[in-house]
Each structure stands twice: as structure tokens, then as C-alpha cells.
PDB file of C-alpha atoms in Angstrom:
ATOM      1  CA  THR A   1     160.637  75.671 110.933  1.00  0.00           C
ATOM      2  CA  GLN A   2     164.088  77.169 110.841  1.00  0.00           C
ATOM      3  CA  LEU A   3     164.456  80.306 112.952  1.00  0.00           C
ATOM      4  CA  LEU A   4     166.834  82.940 111.681  1.00  0.00           C
ATOM      5  CA  GLU A   5     168.282  85.305 114.251  1.00  0.00           C
ATOM      6  CA  GLN A   6     169.809  88.552 113.095  1.00  0.00           C
ATOM      7  CA  SER A   7     171.991  90.863 115.112  1.00  0.00           C
ATOM      8  CA  PRO A   8     172.186  93.622 115.934  1.00  0.00           C
ATOM      9  CA  GLN A   9     168.621  94.827 115.491  1.00  0.00           C
ATOM     10  CA  PHE A  10     169.755  98.382 114.831  1.00  0.00           C
ATOM     11  CA  LEU A  11     173.041  99.944 113.819  1.00  0.00           C
ATOM     12  CA  SER A  12     173.778 103.628 113.394  1.00  0.00           C
ATOM     13  CA  ILE A  13     177.183 104.622 112.090  1.00  0.00           C
ATOM     14  CA  GLN A  14     178.921 107.535 110.414  1.00  0.00           C
ATOM     15  CA  GLU A  15     179.901 107.594 106.779  1.00  0.00           C
ATOM     16  CA  GLY A  16     183.261 105.915 106.232  1.00  0.00           C
ATOM     17  CA  GLU A  17     182.980 103.483 109.129  1.00  0.00           C
ATOM     18  CA  ASN A  18     182.804  99.715 108.769  1.00  0.00           C
ATOM     19  CA  LEU A  19     179.985  97.495 110.007  1.00  0.00           C
ATOM     20  CA  THR A  20     179.107  93.833 110.285  1.00  0.00           C
ATOM     21  CA  VAL A  21     175.692  92.226 110.661  1.00  0.00           C
ATOM     22  CA  TYR A  22     175.036  88.610 111.485  1.00  0.00           C
ATOM     23  CA  CYS A  23     172.534  85.892 110.702  1.00  0.00           C
ATOM     24  CA  ASN A  24     172.439  82.687 112.747  1.00  0.00           C
ATOM     25  CA  SER A  25     170.387  79.536 112.965  1.00  0.00           C
ATOM     26  CA  SER A  26     170.423  76.348 115.030  1.00  0.00           C
ATOM     27  CA  SER A  27     169.816  74.412 111.817  1.00  0.00           C
ATOM     28  CA  VAL A  28     171.931  74.002 108.728  1.00  0.00           C
ATOM     29  CA  PHE A  29     171.073  76.318 105.853  1.00  0.00           C
ATOM     30  CA  SER A  30     170.592  74.749 102.437  1.00  0.00           C
ATOM     31  CA  SER A  31     171.285  78.160 100.995  1.00  0.00           C
ATOM     32  CA  LEU A  32     171.123  81.665 102.363  1.00  0.00           C
ATOM     33  CA  GLN A  33     170.147  84.924 100.779  1.00  0.00           C
ATOM     34  CA  TRP A  34     170.864  88.477 101.886  1.00  0.00           C
ATOM     35  CA  TYR A  35     168.453  91.257 100.918  1.00  0.00           C
ATOM     36  CA  ARG A  36     168.354  95.005 101.409  1.00  0.00           C
ATOM     37  CA  GLN A  37     165.038  96.786 101.787  1.00  0.00           C
ATOM     38  CA  GLU A  38     164.520 100.522 101.539  1.00  0.00           C
ATOM     39  CA  PRO A  39     161.429 102.315 102.884  1.00  0.00           C
ATOM     40  CA  GLY A  40     158.336 101.822 100.753  1.00  0.00           C
ATOM     41  CA  GLU A  41     159.933  99.161  98.611  1.00  0.00           C
ATOM     42  CA  GLY A  42     160.230  95.408  98.564  1.00  0.00           C
ATOM     43  CA  PRO A  43     163.496  93.657  99.471  1.00  0.00           C
ATOM     44  CA  VAL A  44     166.134  93.402  96.770  1.00  0.00           C
ATOM     45  CA  LEU A  45     168.407  90.374  96.608  1.00  0.00           C
ATOM     46  CA  LEU A  46     172.089  91.133  97.231  1.00  0.00           C
ATOM     47  CA  VAL A  47     173.635  87.685  97.202  1.00  0.00           C
ATOM     48  CA  THR A  48     173.021  83.959  97.605  1.00  0.00           C
ATOM     49  CA  VAL A  49     175.558  81.758  99.383  1.00  0.00           C
ATOM     50  CA  VAL A  50     175.447  78.000  99.145  1.00  0.00           C
ATOM     51  CA  THR A  51     178.791  76.444 100.063  1.00  0.00           C
ATOM     52  CA  GLY A  52     180.154  76.326 103.622  1.00  0.00           C
ATOM     53  CA  GLY A  53     183.082  78.721 104.009  1.00  0.00           C
ATOM     54  CA  GLU A  54     182.084  80.650 100.905  1.00  0.00           C
ATOM     55  CA  VAL A  55     183.013  84.323 100.677  1.00  0.00           C
ATOM     56  CA  LYS A  56     181.404  86.612  98.135  1.00  0.00           C
ATOM     57  CA  LYS A  57     182.179  90.237  97.476  1.00  0.00           C
ATOM     58  CA  LEU A  58     179.902  92.839  95.986  1.00  0.00           C
ATOM     59  CA  LYS A  59     181.817  96.109  95.752  1.00  0.00           C
ATOM     60  CA  ARG A  60     182.176  97.222  99.404  1.00  0.00           C
ATOM     61  CA  LEU A  61     180.014  94.379 100.721  1.00  0.00           C
ATOM     62  CA  THR A  62     181.566  91.079 101.814  1.00  0.00           C
ATOM     63  CA  PHE A  63     179.357  88.095 102.565  1.00  0.00           C
ATOM     64  CA  GLN A  64     180.640  85.092 104.460  1.00  0.00           C
ATOM     65  CA  PHE A  65     178.950  81.724 104.957  1.00  0.00           C
ATOM     66  CA  GLY A  66     180.049  79.733 107.986  1.00  0.00           C
ATOM     67  CA  ASP A  67     181.847  76.445 107.505  1.00  0.00           C
ATOM     68  CA  ALA A  68     178.970  74.578 109.158  1.00  0.00           C
ATOM     69  CA  ARG A  69     176.415  76.537 107.122  1.00  0.00           C
ATOM     70  CA  LYS A  70     174.609  77.694 110.263  1.00  0.00           C
ATOM     71  CA  ASP A  71     175.709  81.297 110.230  1.00  0.00           C
ATOM     72  CA  SER A  72     176.487  84.110 107.870  1.00  0.00           C
ATOM     73  CA  SER A  73     177.793  87.633 108.075  1.00  0.00           C
ATOM     74  CA  LEU A  74     177.635  90.745 105.957  1.00  0.00           C
ATOM     75  CA  HIS A  75     180.467  93.242 106.266  1.00  0.00           C
ATOM     76  CA  ILE A  76     180.316  96.708 104.746  1.00  0.00           C
ATOM     77  CA  THR A  77     183.550  98.631 104.308  1.00  0.00           C
ATOM     78  CA  ALA A  78     183.568 102.418 104.319  1.00  0.00           C
ATOM     79  CA  ALA A  79     179.790 102.684 104.612  1.00  0.00           C
ATOM     80  CA  GLN A  80     177.968 105.368 102.649  1.00  0.00           C
ATOM     81  CA  PRO A  81     174.538 106.943 103.229  1.00  0.00           C
ATOM     82  CA  GLY A  82     173.255 104.884 100.286  1.00  0.00           C
ATOM     83  CA  ASP A  83     173.876 101.750 102.339  1.00  0.00           C
ATOM     84  CA  THR A  84     171.078 102.768 104.690  1.00  0.00           C
ATOM     85  CA  GLY A  85     168.321 100.171 104.786  1.00  0.00           C
ATOM     86  CA  LEU A  86     166.941  97.049 106.404  1.00  0.00           C
ATOM     87  CA  TYR A  87     169.227  94.074 105.813  1.00  0.00           C
ATOM     88  CA  LEU A  88     167.435  90.747 105.828  1.00  0.00           C
ATOM     89  CA  CYS A  89     168.719  87.211 105.645  1.00  0.00           C
ATOM     90  CA  SER A  90     166.554  84.422 104.297  1.00  0.00           C
ATOM     91  CA  SER A  91     166.682  80.697 103.851  1.00  0.00           C
ATOM     92  CA  ASP A  92     164.276  78.205 102.407  1.00  0.00           C
ATOM     93  CA  SER A  93     162.901  74.828 103.321  1.00  0.00           C
ATOM     94  CA  TRP A  94     161.133  73.113 100.428  1.00  0.00           C
ATOM     95  CA  GLY A  95     159.837  76.335  98.957  1.00  0.00           C
ATOM     96  CA  LYS A  96     158.852  77.971 102.239  1.00  0.00           C
ATOM     97  CA  PHE A  97     161.128  80.901 102.708  1.00  0.00           C
ATOM     98  CA  GLN A  98     161.995  82.097 106.201  1.00  0.00           C
ATOM     99  CA  PHE A  99     163.289  85.569 106.919  1.00  0.00           C
ATOM    100  CA  GLY A 100     165.093  87.008 109.875  1.00  0.00           C
ATOM    101  CA  ALA A 101     163.739  90.123 111.578  1.00  0.00           C
ATOM    102  CA  GLY A 102     166.436  92.198 109.922  1.00  0.00           C
ATOM    103  CA  THR A 103     169.079  94.688 110.941  1.00  0.00           C
ATOM    104  CA  GLN A 104     168.191  98.329 110.393  1.00  0.00           C
ATOM    105  CA  VAL A 105     171.342 100.154 109.277  1.00  0.00           C
ATOM    106  CA  VAL A 106     171.521 103.937 109.268  1.00  0.00           C
ATOM    107  CA  VAL A 107     174.579 105.638 107.796  1.00  0.00           C
ATOM    108  CA  THR A 108     174.780 109.348 108.491  1.00  0.00           C
ATOM    109  CA  PRO A 109     176.894 111.770 106.407  1.00  0.00           C
TER     110      PRO A 109
ATOM    111  CA  GLY B   8     155.706  94.455  82.899  1.00  0.00           C
ATOM    112  CA  ALA B   9     159.339  94.606  83.861  1.00  0.00           C
ATOM    113  CA  GLY B  10     158.814  93.826  87.523  1.00  0.00           C
ATOM    114  CA  VAL B  11     156.333  92.573  90.074  1.00  0.00           C
ATOM    115  CA  SER B  12     153.423  94.942  90.544  1.00  0.00           C
ATOM    116  CA  GLN B  13     150.924  95.088  93.354  1.00  0.00           C
ATOM    117  CA  SER B  14     147.667  96.936  93.791  1.00  0.00           C
ATOM    118  CA  PRO B  15     146.467  98.889  95.527  1.00  0.00           C
ATOM    119  CA  SER B  16     149.603 100.485  96.956  1.00  0.00           C
ATOM    120  CA  ASN B  17     147.640 101.612 100.005  1.00  0.00           C
ATOM    121  CA  LYS B  18     144.367 100.387 101.434  1.00  0.00           C
ATOM    122  CA  VAL B  19     142.524 101.782 104.419  1.00  0.00           C
ATOM    123  CA  THR B  20     139.521  99.809 105.556  1.00  0.00           C
ATOM    124  CA  GLU B  21     137.221  99.497 108.518  1.00  0.00           C
ATOM    125  CA  LYS B  22     137.329  96.594 110.893  1.00  0.00           C
ATOM    126  CA  GLY B  23     135.059  93.804 109.688  1.00  0.00           C
ATOM    127  CA  LYS B  24     135.291  94.625 105.987  1.00  0.00           C
ATOM    128  CA  ASP B  25     136.773  92.288 103.391  1.00  0.00           C
ATOM    129  CA  VAL B  26     139.792  93.326 101.321  1.00  0.00           C
ATOM    130  CA  GLU B  27     141.379  91.942  98.194  1.00  0.00           C
ATOM    131  CA  LEU B  28     145.029  92.488  97.330  1.00  0.00           C
ATOM    132  CA  ARG B  29     146.395  91.840  93.876  1.00  0.00           C
ATOM    133  CA  CYS B  30     149.796  90.734  92.612  1.00  0.00           C
ATOM    134  CA  ASP B  31     151.038  90.643  89.032  1.00  0.00           C
ATOM    135  CA  PRO B  32     154.236  88.579  88.870  1.00  0.00           C
ATOM    136  CA  ILE B  33     156.996  88.806  86.311  1.00  0.00           C
ATOM    137  CA  SER B  34     155.900  87.121  83.108  1.00  0.00           C
ATOM    138  CA  GLY B  35     157.092  83.518  82.933  1.00  0.00           C
ATOM    139  CA  HIS B  36     157.706  83.123  86.655  1.00  0.00           C
ATOM    140  CA  THR B  37     156.034  79.957  87.869  1.00  0.00           C
ATOM    141  CA  ALA B  38     156.467  80.567  91.578  1.00  0.00           C
ATOM    142  CA  LEU B  39     154.631  83.306  93.477  1.00  0.00           C
ATOM    143  CA  TYR B  40     154.891  84.153  97.161  1.00  0.00           C
ATOM    144  CA  TRP B  41     152.925  86.240  99.631  1.00  0.00           C
ATOM    145  CA  TYR B  42     154.495  87.705 102.775  1.00  0.00           C
ATOM    146  CA  ARG B  43     153.368  90.014 105.518  1.00  0.00           C
ATOM    147  CA  GLN B  44     155.644  92.591 107.121  1.00  0.00           C
ATOM    148  CA  SER B  45     154.753  94.498 110.241  1.00  0.00           C
ATOM    149  CA  LEU B  46     156.383  97.851 110.929  1.00  0.00           C
ATOM    150  CA  GLY B  47     160.153  97.498 111.201  1.00  0.00           C
ATOM    151  CA  GLN B  48     159.953  93.714 111.212  1.00  0.00           C
ATOM    152  CA  GLY B  49     161.109  90.921 108.967  1.00  0.00           C
ATOM    153  CA  LEU B  50     158.882  89.096 106.544  1.00  0.00           C
ATOM    154  CA  GLU B  51     156.321  86.537 107.645  1.00  0.00           C
ATOM    155  CA  PHE B  52     155.783  83.871 104.991  1.00  0.00           C
ATOM    156  CA  LEU B  53     152.098  83.348 104.183  1.00  0.00           C
ATOM    157  CA  ILE B  54     151.765  81.119 101.116  1.00  0.00           C
ATOM    158  CA  TYR B  55     153.430  80.241  97.854  1.00  0.00           C
ATOM    159  CA  PHE B  56     152.126  79.045  94.516  1.00  0.00           C
ATOM    160  CA  GLN B  57     153.731  76.723  92.028  1.00  0.00           C
ATOM    161  CA  GLY B  58     151.673  77.459  88.958  1.00  0.00           C
ATOM    162  CA  ASN B  59     148.088  77.685  90.193  1.00  0.00           C
ATOM    163  CA  SER B  60     148.630  75.262  93.079  1.00  0.00           C
ATOM    164  CA  ALA B  61     149.463  76.183  96.642  1.00  0.00           C
ATOM    165  CA  PRO B  62     151.381  73.208  98.110  1.00  0.00           C
ATOM    166  CA  ASP B  63     151.632  74.769 101.554  1.00  0.00           C
ATOM    167  CA  LYS B  64     148.987  77.003 103.100  1.00  0.00           C
ATOM    168  CA  SER B  65     150.144  76.563 106.672  1.00  0.00           C
ATOM    169  CA  GLY B  66     151.570  80.086 106.848  1.00  0.00           C
ATOM    170  CA  LEU B  67     148.172  81.733 106.520  1.00  0.00           C
ATOM    171  CA  PRO B  68     147.431  83.295 109.955  1.00  0.00           C
ATOM    172  CA  SER B  69     143.760  82.277 110.112  1.00  0.00           C
ATOM    173  CA  ASP B  70     140.875  81.004 108.027  1.00  0.00           C
ATOM    174  CA  ARG B  71     139.992  84.622 107.270  1.00  0.00           C
ATOM    175  CA  PHE B  72     142.937  84.620 104.861  1.00  0.00           C
ATOM    176  CA  SER B  73     142.765  82.965 101.466  1.00  0.00           C
ATOM    177  CA  ALA B  74     144.675  83.258  98.225  1.00  0.00           C
ATOM    178  CA  GLU B  75     144.277  82.101  94.697  1.00  0.00           C
ATOM    179  CA  ARG B  76     146.191  82.260  91.466  1.00  0.00           C
ATOM    180  CA  THR B  77     144.674  81.926  88.037  1.00  0.00           C
ATOM    181  CA  GLY B  78     146.277  81.217  84.684  1.00  0.00           C
ATOM    182  CA  GLY B  79     149.633  80.802  86.361  1.00  0.00           C
ATOM    183  CA  SER B  80     149.858  84.564  86.567  1.00  0.00           C
ATOM    184  CA  VAL B  81     147.854  87.018  88.676  1.00  0.00           C
ATOM    185  CA  SER B  82     147.252  86.214  92.323  1.00  0.00           C
ATOM    186  CA  THR B  83     144.829  87.685  94.826  1.00  0.00           C
ATOM    187  CA  LEU B  84     145.091  87.584  98.603  1.00  0.00           C
ATOM    188  CA  THR B  85     141.732  88.016 100.312  1.00  0.00           C
ATOM    189  CA  ILE B  86     141.262  88.906 103.949  1.00  0.00           C
ATOM    190  CA  GLN B  87     137.746  88.544 105.255  1.00  0.00           C
ATOM    191  CA  ARG B  88     136.350  90.363 108.272  1.00  0.00           C
ATOM    192  CA  THR B  89     139.548  92.354 108.717  1.00  0.00           C
ATOM    193  CA  GLN B  90     140.908  92.972 112.194  1.00  0.00           C
ATOM    194  CA  GLN B  91     143.243  95.706 113.400  1.00  0.00           C
ATOM    195  CA  GLU B  92     146.056  93.170 113.815  1.00  0.00           C
ATOM    196  CA  ASP B  93     145.877  92.559 110.047  1.00  0.00           C
ATOM    197  CA  SER B  94     147.408  96.006 109.497  1.00  0.00           C
ATOM    198  CA  ALA B  95     150.760  95.483 107.793  1.00  0.00           C
ATOM    199  CA  VAL B  96     152.520  95.676 104.453  1.00  0.00           C
ATOM    200  CA  TYR B  97     151.667  92.716 102.261  1.00  0.00           C
ATOM    201  CA  LEU B  98     154.475  91.840  99.874  1.00  0.00           C
ATOM    202  CA  CYS B  99     154.345  89.627  96.830  1.00  0.00           C
ATOM    203  CA  ALA B 100     157.341  88.059  95.110  1.00  0.00           C
ATOM    204  CA  SER B 101     157.870  85.818  92.125  1.00  0.00           C
ATOM    205  CA  SER B 102     160.661  83.564  90.924  1.00  0.00           C
ATOM    206  CA  LEU B 103     161.309  81.313  87.976  1.00  0.00           C
ATOM    207  CA  SER B 104     160.842  78.273  90.186  1.00  0.00           C
ATOM    208  CA  PRO B 105     160.444  77.589  93.917  1.00  0.00           C
ATOM    209  CA  THR B 106     163.723  75.739  94.239  1.00  0.00           C
ATOM    210  CA  GLY B 107     166.154  76.809  96.877  1.00  0.00           C
ATOM    211  CA  GLY B 108     168.330  79.770  96.052  1.00  0.00           C
ATOM    212  CA  ASP B 109     166.267  80.924  93.107  1.00  0.00           C
ATOM    213  CA  THR B 110     166.039  84.690  93.097  1.00  0.00           C
ATOM    214  CA  GLN B 111     162.797  86.167  94.355  1.00  0.00           C
ATOM    215  CA  TYR B 112     161.764  89.496  92.906  1.00  0.00           C
ATOM    216  CA  PHE B 113     159.560  91.534  95.176  1.00  0.00           C
ATOM    217  CA  GLY B 114     156.838  94.007  94.431  1.00  0.00           C
ATOM    218  CA  PRO B 115     156.564  97.305  96.321  1.00  0.00           C
ATOM    219  CA  GLY B 116     153.861  95.957  98.617  1.00  0.00           C
ATOM    220  CA  THR B 117     150.357  96.958  99.659  1.00  0.00           C
ATOM    221  CA  ARG B 118     150.119  98.871 102.912  1.00  0.00           C
ATOM    222  CA  LEU B 119     146.930  97.775 104.650  1.00  0.00           C
ATOM    223  CA  THR B 120     145.519  99.821 107.507  1.00  0.00           C
ATOM    224  CA  VAL B 121     142.517  98.503 109.388  1.00  0.00           C
ATOM    225  CA  LEU B 122     140.799 101.165 111.482  1.00  0.00           C
TER     226      LEU B 122
END
């Protein structure tokens, strides 16, 4: 079973600041997904990264996959209150999806 | 429907009772997943279905938990003799196939409270 470690566990920042959250594993990821979950809802997929060194951008969100495919980061530029949520990384092993514990991000106006 | 639906949205039960949770996946999605999420925590994988078959049941926490899927569509997760530690949000997701990287679409979850 691949263990996904996310850091930090909690992040509180002011609107307009930047933030980065991390997802690490001792094993190589076949692919990695980032989700955002808001209270009372299920997670929503943000991005999937597959290739080592890959960088994907989604508006103010930048996702990076490590060269060795063992780590990934999510960077948010100029955070807004709408970015508040639980950010989860996930990877799969033959159909069994593993999730990290998540980083709770709170962006205050 | 347009998305994954789950029912009930909330369930309060007494310790020792059985509960049944239902998931309606997106039409045409062959893969269906059940997860459990405790307060403020990540998702714990329970079981997935490819069609009506569950290739891997090892994520189920105990033999009080069982799941089935009929007609390649609706799935039910049954918890027998509920315990207080079963209290959590139970999330269902579906995808076109269970291959790696395929997008999972999640339902809103069922919040189970065992008194």
C-alpha cells in the first residue's frame, strides 16, 4: 500500500498571499490526482499528472510532479476566499485509490 | 442524473442497528468506489466495483461491512451491528473505468452518526 503524506496539515492565509502544499510518497506514483473538497460535498478533481517533471496550470493554481514521480506540489498564487477547502492528493494501485490526509486551506478576506 | 447521488444524506442510528447506504453512479460508468472519511481526515478506500464484481474487498474494515452492486448501476453499502467508530461520512464515486488516472466523480456523501 502506498502511503501519501501531505503537508502542511493546516494553512491559514490572507487573501492575496501565495501558498504551496505538498504530497509525498516513498513509492513511485503511476499517476497523481489533486482534488479540492468543500464542506458537505465530495472531492472535485482539479488535475491529473502523469509524467515526471510535468507542470500543469489551472488559472492561479500550478501543479508540479517531481522528476522521480514520488512527490508533487500545488501552488496557489494570490489566493482568494473561494480557494478555501481541503486539498487532497490521490494515487492508484491497480484500481485501489489511496488518498492523503489532506491540507485544510483557509483564505480570509 | 447528471452526477453521482447518494441517499440518505444523513443517517442517525443506534449502536447495534444495521444501516444501508445507497449510491447511484453516473449512467454508463462501469467503475464504482466507496470511501469513508472521518472528520477532517482524508479518504479511506473501502471497495470498488468493476461492473457488478468487486475485485478487491480488502479495504472493508470488518466483516460487518458488505457491499453489492446490481445491474452495473446502483450500489448499496451495508453496515451490520453498527458501532460508534463507524460514524463518518461515506462517499461514493464513479468513473468510466478503473484504470489509473481516470476521473472519479464523487457524490455528496452520507453522514452516518451512530449513537
